[in-house]
Coordinates of C-alpha atoms in Angstrom, one line a residue:
Chain A
M1 CA 215.3 -156.0 -100.0
Q2 CA 218.2 -153.6 -101.0
K3 CA 221.5 -153.9 -100.5
Y4 CA 224.7 -151.6 -99.7
F5 CA 228.5 -152.5 -99.7
I6 CA 229.6 -150.1 -97.5
S7 CA 233.3 -148.3 -96.4
D8 CA 235.5 -150.4 -93.7
D9 CA 235.1 -147.4 -91.1
D10 CA 230.8 -146.8 -91.9
F11 CA 231.3 -150.9 -91.4
K12 CA 232.8 -149.7 -87.6
N13 CA 230.8 -147.3 -86.9
N14 CA 227.0 -148.4 -88.2
K15 CA 226.9 -145.7 -90.4
I16 CA 225.8 -145.0 -93.9
T17 CA 227.8 -142.5 -96.0
S18 CA 228.6 -141.1 -99.3
D19 CA 226.9 -141.9 -102.5
D20 CA 224.4 -144.6 -100.7
A21 CA 223.2 -141.6 -97.6
F22 CA 221.7 -140.0 -100.6
H23 CA 220.4 -143.1 -102.1
I24 CA 218.7 -144.5 -99.7
S25 CA 217.7 -140.6 -98.9
N26 CA 216.4 -139.0 -102.0
V27 CA 215.7 -141.9 -104.3
M28 CA 214.4 -144.6 -102.4
R29 CA 213.0 -142.6 -100.5
S30 CA 213.6 -144.7 -97.3
K31 CA 212.4 -144.1 -93.8
P32 CA 212.8 -145.0 -90.1
G33 CA 212.6 -148.5 -89.3
D34 CA 213.1 -149.5 -92.6
V35 CA 215.2 -152.4 -93.4
V36 CA 218.2 -153.3 -95.8
L37 CA 221.3 -155.6 -95.9
V38 CA 225.2 -154.0 -95.5
G39 CA 228.1 -155.1 -96.8
N40 CA 231.6 -155.3 -95.9
N41 CA 233.7 -157.6 -96.6
G42 CA 232.1 -160.6 -96.7
K43 CA 230.1 -160.1 -94.0
T44 CA 225.9 -158.8 -94.1
L45 CA 224.1 -157.5 -92.1
K46 CA 220.1 -156.8 -91.5
V47 CA 220.1 -153.6 -91.0
R48 CA 217.5 -151.3 -89.4
L49 CA 217.3 -148.2 -90.2
T50 CA 217.1 -145.7 -87.6
N51 CA 218.1 -142.1 -88.4
I52 CA 218.4 -140.3 -92.2
T53 CA 219.8 -137.5 -93.9
K54 CA 221.0 -137.3 -97.4
N55 CA 225.4 -137.2 -96.3
E56 CA 224.7 -140.1 -93.5
V57 CA 222.0 -143.2 -92.1
S58 CA 222.7 -144.7 -88.8
Y59 CA 221.2 -148.1 -88.5
E60 CA 221.1 -150.7 -86.0
I61 CA 221.8 -154.4 -86.4
I62 CA 219.1 -156.8 -85.9
E63 CA 221.0 -159.8 -87.0
E64 CA 224.0 -161.2 -89.6
E65 CA 223.2 -163.6 -92.5
T66 CA 224.9 -166.7 -93.0
G67 CA 224.4 -167.7 -96.0
N68 CA 227.0 -167.5 -99.2
N69 CA 226.9 -167.4 -102.5
E70 CA 230.4 -166.6 -103.8
L71 CA 232.1 -169.6 -106.2
P72 CA 234.4 -171.8 -104.0
V73 CA 237.8 -169.9 -106.5
F74 CA 239.1 -166.6 -106.3
I75 CA 238.3 -165.6 -110.7
S76 CA 239.7 -163.4 -111.9
I77 CA 239.0 -162.0 -115.7
F78 CA 241.8 -159.6 -117.1
Q79 CA 239.6 -158.6 -120.5
G80 CA 241.8 -157.9 -123.5
Y81 CA 240.2 -154.2 -123.5
P82 CA 237.3 -154.1 -126.6
K83 CA 235.5 -151.4 -128.4
G84 CA 232.7 -149.0 -127.1
D85 CA 230.8 -149.6 -124.2
K86 CA 231.2 -153.6 -124.3
I87 CA 233.4 -153.4 -121.0
E88 CA 230.7 -152.1 -118.9
D89 CA 228.1 -155.3 -120.1
V90 CA 231.4 -157.6 -118.8
I91 CA 231.2 -156.0 -116.0
K92 CA 228.0 -156.0 -114.7
Y93 CA 227.2 -159.1 -115.8
G94 CA 230.1 -160.4 -114.9
T95 CA 229.5 -159.8 -111.6
E96 CA 226.5 -162.1 -111.4
Y97 CA 228.2 -164.4 -112.6
G98 CA 230.3 -164.4 -109.7
V99 CA 234.2 -163.2 -111.0
A100 CA 236.1 -161.9 -108.3
E101 CA 237.6 -158.9 -110.0
F102 CA 237.7 -157.9 -113.2
V103 CA 241.1 -155.7 -114.9
P104 CA 240.0 -154.1 -118.2
T105 CA 244.0 -155.0 -119.9
I106 CA 245.3 -153.5 -123.1
M107 CA 246.8 -155.2 -125.7
K108 CA 247.8 -155.7 -129.0
R109 CA 244.7 -155.0 -131.2
S110 CA 242.9 -153.3 -128.6
V111 CA 241.8 -150.4 -129.7
F112 CA 241.6 -148.3 -126.4
K113 CA 244.0 -146.0 -125.9
L114 CA 245.1 -145.0 -122.5
D115 CA 245.0 -141.1 -121.4
S116 CA 245.4 -140.9 -117.6
K117 CA 242.2 -138.1 -117.2
K118 CA 240.0 -140.9 -119.3
K119 CA 241.5 -143.2 -117.2
E120 CA 240.0 -142.0 -114.2
S121 CA 236.9 -141.6 -114.9
K122 CA 236.4 -144.7 -116.5
L123 CA 237.7 -146.6 -113.7
K124 CA 235.5 -145.3 -111.7
R125 CA 232.5 -145.8 -113.9
F126 CA 233.3 -149.5 -113.3
Q127 CA 233.7 -149.3 -110.5
T128 CA 230.4 -147.9 -109.6
I129 CA 229.2 -150.7 -112.4
A130 CA 230.4 -153.4 -110.1
K131 CA 229.7 -152.1 -107.2
E132 CA 226.1 -151.4 -108.3
S133 CA 225.7 -154.7 -109.6
S134 CA 227.0 -157.1 -107.2
E135 CA 224.5 -155.5 -104.8
Q136 CA 221.7 -155.7 -107.4
S137 CA 222.8 -160.0 -107.3
F138 CA 222.9 -160.0 -103.2
R139 CA 227.1 -160.8 -104.1
N140 CA 228.2 -161.6 -100.2
N141 CA 231.8 -159.9 -101.5
M142 CA 231.4 -157.0 -103.9
S143 CA 233.7 -157.5 -107.1
I144 CA 236.2 -154.9 -107.9
V145 CA 238.1 -153.5 -110.8
S146 CA 241.1 -152.9 -109.4
D147 CA 242.5 -150.9 -112.2
I148 CA 243.2 -150.3 -116.4
K149 CA 246.7 -152.2 -117.2
Y150 CA 248.9 -153.1 -120.1
L151 CA 249.2 -156.8 -120.5
K152 CA 252.4 -156.3 -119.9
E153 CA 252.5 -154.6 -116.5
I154 CA 250.5 -157.0 -114.7
D155 CA 252.1 -159.1 -112.5
F156 CA 250.9 -162.7 -112.6
S157 CA 252.5 -164.4 -109.7
Q158 CA 249.9 -164.6 -107.3
Y159 CA 247.4 -167.1 -109.5
N160 CA 247.9 -170.3 -109.4
V161 CA 245.4 -171.4 -112.5
K162 CA 246.1 -169.7 -115.4
I163 CA 243.5 -170.2 -117.8
L164 CA 244.2 -168.1 -121.5
C165 CA 241.0 -167.8 -123.7
Y166 CA 242.4 -168.8 -127.5
E167 CA 240.2 -169.6 -130.8
E168 CA 242.9 -170.5 -132.6
D169 CA 242.8 -173.8 -130.9
A170 CA 238.7 -174.1 -131.2
K171 CA 239.6 -173.8 -135.2
I172 CA 242.3 -176.8 -134.5
G173 CA 240.3 -178.8 -132.0
E174 CA 241.3 -178.2 -128.9
A175 CA 239.3 -180.1 -126.6
S176 CA 240.6 -181.2 -123.5
N177 CA 242.1 -178.0 -121.8
L178 CA 239.7 -176.3 -120.3
K179 CA 238.1 -179.7 -118.4
N180 CA 240.8 -180.4 -117.2
I181 CA 242.1 -177.4 -115.7
I182 CA 238.7 -177.0 -114.1
K183 CA 238.2 -181.4 -113.0
N184 CA 242.0 -180.0 -110.4
L185 CA 240.2 -177.0 -108.9
N186 CA 240.5 -176.7 -105.1
L187 CA 238.9 -174.8 -103.0
N188 CA 240.0 -170.9 -103.2
D189 CA 242.1 -171.4 -105.7
K190 CA 242.9 -168.3 -107.6
V191 CA 242.1 -167.8 -111.1
A192 CA 243.3 -165.7 -113.5
V193 CA 241.4 -166.1 -117.2
V194 CA 243.0 -163.4 -120.2
I195 CA 240.3 -163.1 -123.1
G196 CA 241.7 -161.5 -125.9
P197 CA 240.2 -158.3 -127.5
E198 CA 237.7 -158.3 -131.1
G199 CA 240.7 -160.0 -133.2
G200 CA 241.6 -162.3 -130.5
V201 CA 245.1 -162.6 -128.6
D202 CA 248.3 -161.5 -130.9
D203 CA 250.7 -164.2 -131.3
T204 CA 253.6 -162.5 -128.8
E205 CA 251.2 -161.7 -126.2
V206 CA 250.0 -166.0 -126.6
E207 CA 254.2 -166.6 -126.3
Y208 CA 254.1 -164.2 -123.1
L209 CA 251.8 -165.4 -121.2
T210 CA 252.5 -169.4 -122.1
S211 CA 256.1 -168.1 -120.8
K212 CA 254.5 -167.3 -117.7
G213 CA 252.0 -170.2 -117.0
F214 CA 249.0 -169.9 -119.1
I215 CA 247.7 -172.4 -120.4
R216 CA 245.8 -172.1 -124.0
C217 CA 242.5 -173.2 -124.4
A218 CA 239.4 -173.5 -126.4
L219 CA 235.3 -172.5 -124.9
G220 CA 234.7 -175.5 -127.2
P221 CA 234.3 -175.6 -131.0
R222 CA 232.7 -172.6 -131.4
I223 CA 234.6 -169.0 -131.7
L224 CA 232.7 -166.5 -129.7
R225 CA 232.6 -163.3 -129.4
T226 CA 235.2 -161.1 -126.3
E227 CA 232.7 -160.0 -124.5
V228 CA 230.7 -162.9 -124.2
A229 CA 233.7 -165.5 -123.8
L230 CA 233.7 -165.4 -120.1
Y231 CA 230.8 -166.2 -119.0
Y232 CA 231.4 -169.8 -120.6
I233 CA 234.1 -170.0 -117.8
L234 CA 232.4 -169.2 -115.4
S235 CA 228.9 -171.1 -116.1
A236 CA 231.7 -174.8 -116.8
I237 CA 233.4 -174.0 -113.3
S238 CA 229.9 -173.3 -111.3
Y239 CA 228.2 -176.3 -112.8
E240 CA 232.0 -178.2 -112.1
M241 CA 231.6 -176.7 -108.2
E242 CA 228.7 -176.2 -107.0
L243 CA 226.3 -177.9 -109.1
K244 CA 225.9 -181.9 -107.4
Chain B
M1 CA 235.9 -166.1 -145.9
Q2 CA 231.8 -164.7 -145.7
K3 CA 230.1 -167.5 -145.8
Y4 CA 226.4 -166.7 -146.3
F5 CA 223.2 -168.8 -145.6
I6 CA 220.9 -169.4 -149.2
S7 CA 218.2 -170.9 -149.7
D8 CA 217.2 -174.2 -151.0
D9 CA 216.5 -173.0 -154.5
D10 CA 219.9 -170.8 -154.6
F11 CA 221.9 -174.1 -152.8
K12 CA 220.1 -176.0 -155.4
N13 CA 220.7 -173.7 -159.0
N14 CA 224.5 -172.7 -157.8
K15 CA 223.8 -169.0 -157.3
I16 CA 223.2 -166.9 -154.6
T17 CA 219.9 -163.7 -154.8
S18 CA 217.8 -161.6 -152.7
D19 CA 220.1 -159.0 -149.6
D20 CA 223.0 -162.2 -150.1
A21 CA 223.5 -160.3 -153.1
F22 CA 223.5 -157.2 -152.7
H23 CA 225.7 -157.6 -149.7
I24 CA 228.2 -159.5 -152.4
S25 CA 228.5 -157.0 -155.1
N26 CA 227.9 -153.7 -153.1
V27 CA 229.2 -154.3 -149.9
M28 CA 232.0 -156.3 -149.7
R29 CA 232.3 -155.3 -153.7
S30 CA 233.6 -158.6 -154.6
K31 CA 235.5 -159.3 -157.9
P32 CA 234.8 -162.6 -159.9
G33 CA 237.3 -165.2 -158.3
D34 CA 236.6 -165.0 -154.7
V35 CA 236.1 -167.1 -153.0
V36 CA 233.8 -168.1 -150.3
L37 CA 231.1 -170.0 -148.7
V38 CA 227.9 -171.2 -148.7
G39 CA 225.4 -173.0 -146.3
N40 CA 222.1 -174.7 -146.2
N41 CA 220.5 -177.7 -144.9
G42 CA 223.7 -178.3 -142.1
K43 CA 225.8 -178.7 -145.7
T44 CA 229.0 -176.0 -146.8
L45 CA 230.3 -175.9 -149.9
K46 CA 233.3 -173.3 -150.5
V47 CA 232.3 -171.8 -154.2
R48 CA 234.5 -169.6 -156.2
L49 CA 232.1 -166.5 -158.1
T50 CA 231.7 -166.3 -161.1
N51 CA 229.2 -163.1 -162.7
I52 CA 228.7 -160.6 -160.0
T53 CA 225.2 -158.1 -160.1
K54 CA 223.5 -156.9 -157.2
N55 CA 220.7 -159.1 -157.6
E56 CA 222.5 -162.3 -158.7
V57 CA 226.0 -164.2 -158.2
S58 CA 226.6 -167.2 -159.7
Y59 CA 229.8 -169.8 -158.5
E60 CA 231.6 -173.2 -159.2
I61 CA 232.3 -175.2 -156.5
I62 CA 235.6 -176.0 -155.2
E63 CA 234.9 -178.2 -152.8
E64 CA 232.2 -179.3 -149.7
E65 CA 233.5 -178.2 -146.2
T66 CA 233.1 -181.5 -143.3
G67 CA 234.0 -179.8 -140.7
N68 CA 231.0 -179.8 -137.7
N69 CA 231.1 -177.4 -135.1
E70 CA 227.2 -177.9 -133.7
L71 CA 226.1 -178.6 -130.2
P72 CA 225.4 -182.5 -130.2
V73 CA 221.9 -181.5 -128.7
F74 CA 218.9 -179.8 -130.7
I75 CA 218.3 -176.5 -128.4
S76 CA 215.3 -174.7 -128.3
I77 CA 215.5 -171.7 -126.0
F78 CA 211.8 -170.3 -124.8
Q79 CA 213.4 -166.7 -123.8
G80 CA 209.9 -165.2 -121.9
Y81 CA 210.6 -161.6 -124.0
P82 CA 212.4 -158.9 -121.9
K83 CA 212.0 -155.6 -122.0
G84 CA 213.5 -153.1 -124.4
D85 CA 215.8 -154.9 -127.6
K86 CA 217.7 -157.1 -125.0
I87 CA 216.3 -160.3 -127.1
E88 CA 218.6 -159.7 -130.1
D89 CA 221.8 -160.0 -128.6
V90 CA 220.1 -163.1 -126.2
I91 CA 219.9 -163.8 -130.3
K92 CA 223.6 -163.3 -131.6
Y93 CA 225.3 -164.8 -129.1
G94 CA 222.8 -167.0 -128.4
T95 CA 223.0 -167.9 -131.6
E96 CA 227.7 -168.7 -131.6
Y97 CA 227.0 -170.6 -128.5
G98 CA 225.4 -173.0 -130.2
V99 CA 221.3 -172.4 -130.4
A100 CA 219.0 -174.4 -132.8
E101 CA 215.9 -172.2 -132.4
F102 CA 214.6 -169.3 -130.8
V103 CA 211.3 -168.8 -129.6
P104 CA 210.7 -165.4 -128.4
T105 CA 208.2 -165.8 -125.4
I106 CA 205.6 -163.3 -124.3
M107 CA 204.7 -164.0 -120.6
K108 CA 203.0 -163.4 -117.5
R109 CA 205.5 -160.7 -116.3
S110 CA 206.7 -159.9 -120.3
V111 CA 206.0 -156.0 -120.8
F112 CA 206.0 -156.3 -124.4
K113 CA 202.6 -156.4 -126.0
L114 CA 202.0 -158.4 -128.8
D115 CA 200.4 -156.4 -132.0
S116 CA 200.2 -158.1 -135.5
K117 CA 202.4 -155.5 -137.5
K118 CA 205.1 -154.8 -134.8
K119 CA 205.0 -158.6 -134.6
E120 CA 206.1 -159.2 -138.1
S121 CA 208.6 -156.4 -138.6
K122 CA 210.2 -157.5 -135.3
L123 CA 210.2 -161.0 -136.4
K124 CA 211.8 -160.0 -139.5
R125 CA 214.5 -158.6 -138.2
F126 CA 214.9 -160.9 -135.3
Q127 CA 215.6 -163.8 -138.5
T128 CA 218.3 -161.6 -139.6
I129 CA 220.3 -161.0 -136.8
A130 CA 220.3 -165.2 -136.4
K131 CA 221.2 -165.3 -139.9
E132 CA 224.1 -163.4 -139.8
S133 CA 225.2 -164.3 -137.0
S134 CA 225.3 -168.0 -137.5
E135 CA 227.0 -166.8 -141.0
Q136 CA 229.9 -164.7 -138.8
S137 CA 230.6 -167.9 -136.1
F138 CA 230.8 -170.2 -139.5
R139 CA 227.8 -172.7 -137.8
N140 CA 226.7 -175.6 -140.6
N141 CA 223.6 -175.5 -139.7
M142 CA 221.5 -172.0 -139.3
S143 CA 219.9 -170.6 -136.2
I144 CA 216.6 -169.6 -136.7
V145 CA 213.7 -167.1 -134.7
S146 CA 210.5 -169.6 -135.4
D147 CA 207.9 -167.0 -134.5
I148 CA 207.0 -164.9 -131.5
K149 CA 204.7 -166.4 -129.0
Y150 CA 202.4 -166.0 -126.0
L151 CA 203.4 -169.4 -123.8
K152 CA 200.2 -171.4 -124.0
E153 CA 200.5 -171.2 -127.8
I154 CA 203.5 -173.8 -127.8
D155 CA 203.6 -176.8 -128.6
F156 CA 206.2 -178.7 -127.1
S157 CA 205.9 -181.8 -127.6
Q158 CA 208.6 -182.5 -130.5
Y159 CA 210.9 -182.0 -126.9
N160 CA 212.7 -184.5 -125.2
V161 CA 213.8 -183.1 -122.3
K162 CA 212.5 -180.1 -120.7
I163 CA 214.4 -177.0 -119.2
L164 CA 212.9 -174.5 -116.3
C165 CA 215.4 -171.5 -115.3
Y166 CA 213.6 -171.1 -111.9
E167 CA 215.8 -168.7 -109.3
E168 CA 213.4 -168.9 -106.8
D169 CA 214.9 -172.3 -106.5
A170 CA 218.6 -171.2 -106.2
K171 CA 217.8 -169.3 -103.2
I172 CA 216.7 -172.4 -100.9
G173 CA 219.7 -174.5 -102.4
E174 CA 218.5 -176.4 -105.2
A175 CA 221.9 -177.5 -107.2
S176 CA 221.3 -181.0 -108.8
N177 CA 217.9 -180.6 -111.1
L178 CA 220.2 -179.0 -113.9
K179 CA 223.7 -181.3 -113.9
N180 CA 221.4 -184.2 -113.4
I181 CA 219.3 -183.5 -117.3
I182 CA 222.6 -182.7 -118.8
K183 CA 225.0 -185.8 -117.3
N184 CA 222.1 -188.2 -119.5
L185 CA 221.7 -186.4 -122.3
N186 CA 222.5 -188.3 -125.2
L187 CA 222.9 -186.8 -129.0
N188 CA 220.7 -185.6 -130.9
D189 CA 218.3 -185.2 -127.7
K190 CA 215.3 -182.5 -128.6
V191 CA 216.1 -179.7 -125.4
A192 CA 213.5 -177.5 -124.8
V193 CA 214.7 -174.4 -122.8
V194 CA 212.2 -172.2 -120.7
I195 CA 213.8 -168.7 -119.5
G196 CA 211.6 -166.4 -117.8
P197 CA 211.7 -162.3 -118.6
E198 CA 212.3 -159.9 -115.8
G199 CA 210.6 -160.5 -112.8
G200 CA 210.9 -164.6 -113.8
V201 CA 208.4 -167.0 -114.1
D202 CA 205.0 -166.7 -112.0
D203 CA 203.0 -169.5 -110.9
T204 CA 200.7 -170.2 -112.3
E205 CA 203.4 -170.5 -115.7
V206 CA 205.0 -172.6 -112.8
E207 CA 202.7 -175.2 -112.3
Y208 CA 201.7 -175.4 -116.3
L209 CA 205.3 -175.9 -117.5
T210 CA 205.8 -178.6 -114.8
S211 CA 202.5 -180.1 -115.8
K212 CA 204.3 -180.8 -119.6
G213 CA 206.9 -182.2 -117.8
F214 CA 209.7 -179.9 -117.5
I215 CA 211.4 -179.7 -114.3
R216 CA 212.5 -176.6 -112.3
C217 CA 216.2 -176.1 -112.4
A218 CA 218.5 -173.1 -110.3
L219 CA 221.1 -172.0 -112.4
G220 CA 223.6 -171.7 -109.6
P221 CA 223.5 -170.4 -106.4
R222 CA 223.6 -167.0 -107.9
I223 CA 220.5 -164.9 -109.8
L224 CA 221.5 -164.4 -113.7
R225 CA 219.4 -161.7 -115.5
T226 CA 216.9 -163.0 -117.9
E227 CA 219.3 -162.0 -120.9
V228 CA 222.0 -163.8 -119.9
A229 CA 221.5 -166.7 -118.6
L230 CA 220.9 -169.4 -121.2
Y231 CA 224.7 -168.7 -121.5
Y232 CA 224.7 -170.9 -118.1
I233 CA 223.0 -173.6 -119.8
L234 CA 224.8 -173.8 -122.8
S235 CA 228.2 -173.1 -121.5
A236 CA 227.5 -176.3 -119.2
I237 CA 226.2 -178.2 -121.8
S238 CA 229.2 -177.3 -124.0
Y239 CA 231.4 -177.5 -121.3
E240 CA 229.7 -181.9 -120.7
M241 CA 229.9 -182.9 -124.2
E242 CA 232.2 -181.2 -126.1
L243 CA 235.1 -180.6 -124.1
K244 CA 237.2 -183.8 -123.0

């Protein structure tokens, strides 16, 4: 069954507008009577479509869905901006793995240059990927891409758990920090995870982040590429907190 | 430092031949005196290059490297053959995550059709990816791609732990099988992991595999795409066995 995350206004008014209306009418070619899921702010409704145009779709509510498959902690991934389009896969698959928020982060070793025109179109594209991946994986909450930021612009004060993925420590055998953090996670903790771009985290960035309360963590003894490092953390958290 | 996995013969004779010799001479433009790592059958030597041609490179041994970053269990990933080139990323990144062996597996819902000519060139390409990724991530053992096979052709009798990733069980809340298996792993266990292609594992395949001793496991409550499912298992095993 198709799921659509819709705006607060649409949710209040039992309707679907914007690109989703176009998707329902012209891509899915849905008919009145068809059933879809609509999501907003953690709520999911099973609804029956009543009237369909390419600009607006109305529906009646059948029932509220009560399942919840969200990770028990809120995870923000501060992904050091990698080369090429790799960040798109990070967002797509990271959403399925349960990430709450992505912040593409420009770090010392990022090749990406921030120009405001490029930034806006990139950000919009990333947000579309996050929305579609959230819908396809039936997340309760839509994962968000909040902004593209320089590391120093980011305010980490809202996070009570701060993980810095640091491959240099893998080389010297550090193997306890991540497990120690994950074993002590509590429901609804806010977890910030910083992952360096290709080439890793620069020494001055390590210093800066540890001064902000980040704990340097190796992700096992092997060095993982930037674009797949997040899965280690997300899996470990799911394994520890969601499996019994 | 560059690492090269070389053949048994070359290793015995302190030389590097084949594509690696070309890589050393013409891509890296190495000079006599340069130091590289050579690997064979779990051993790693730091060596100094002595004579370099594009067909053959000779070296003298400086010392044996004693570090070991291999996963404590032997993991074979039987990856249901996915669409497009996705399997190449599975091999590339799975190698970094510590996979010992990949078997691209043609299952009921795989779109890939096996023709012997295509198969040979594909397999060669996959093996090159596994070799290069093993070298880049400084694995002690080179991960291997053994063959492209139909599910029914595979002999699972050598494995003492058998995991079937099964998303349907995620939907009904199964959340203990994987953790139970991983908590009870022992050093040097041989672990077979079957991951279905897009669309998942067919009912008759589930029946067949459970008759062979496979345990159906959900990978947490969210549905992961076939091409990223392996990271969940590999991370969970690393987290449980390698982190303290």
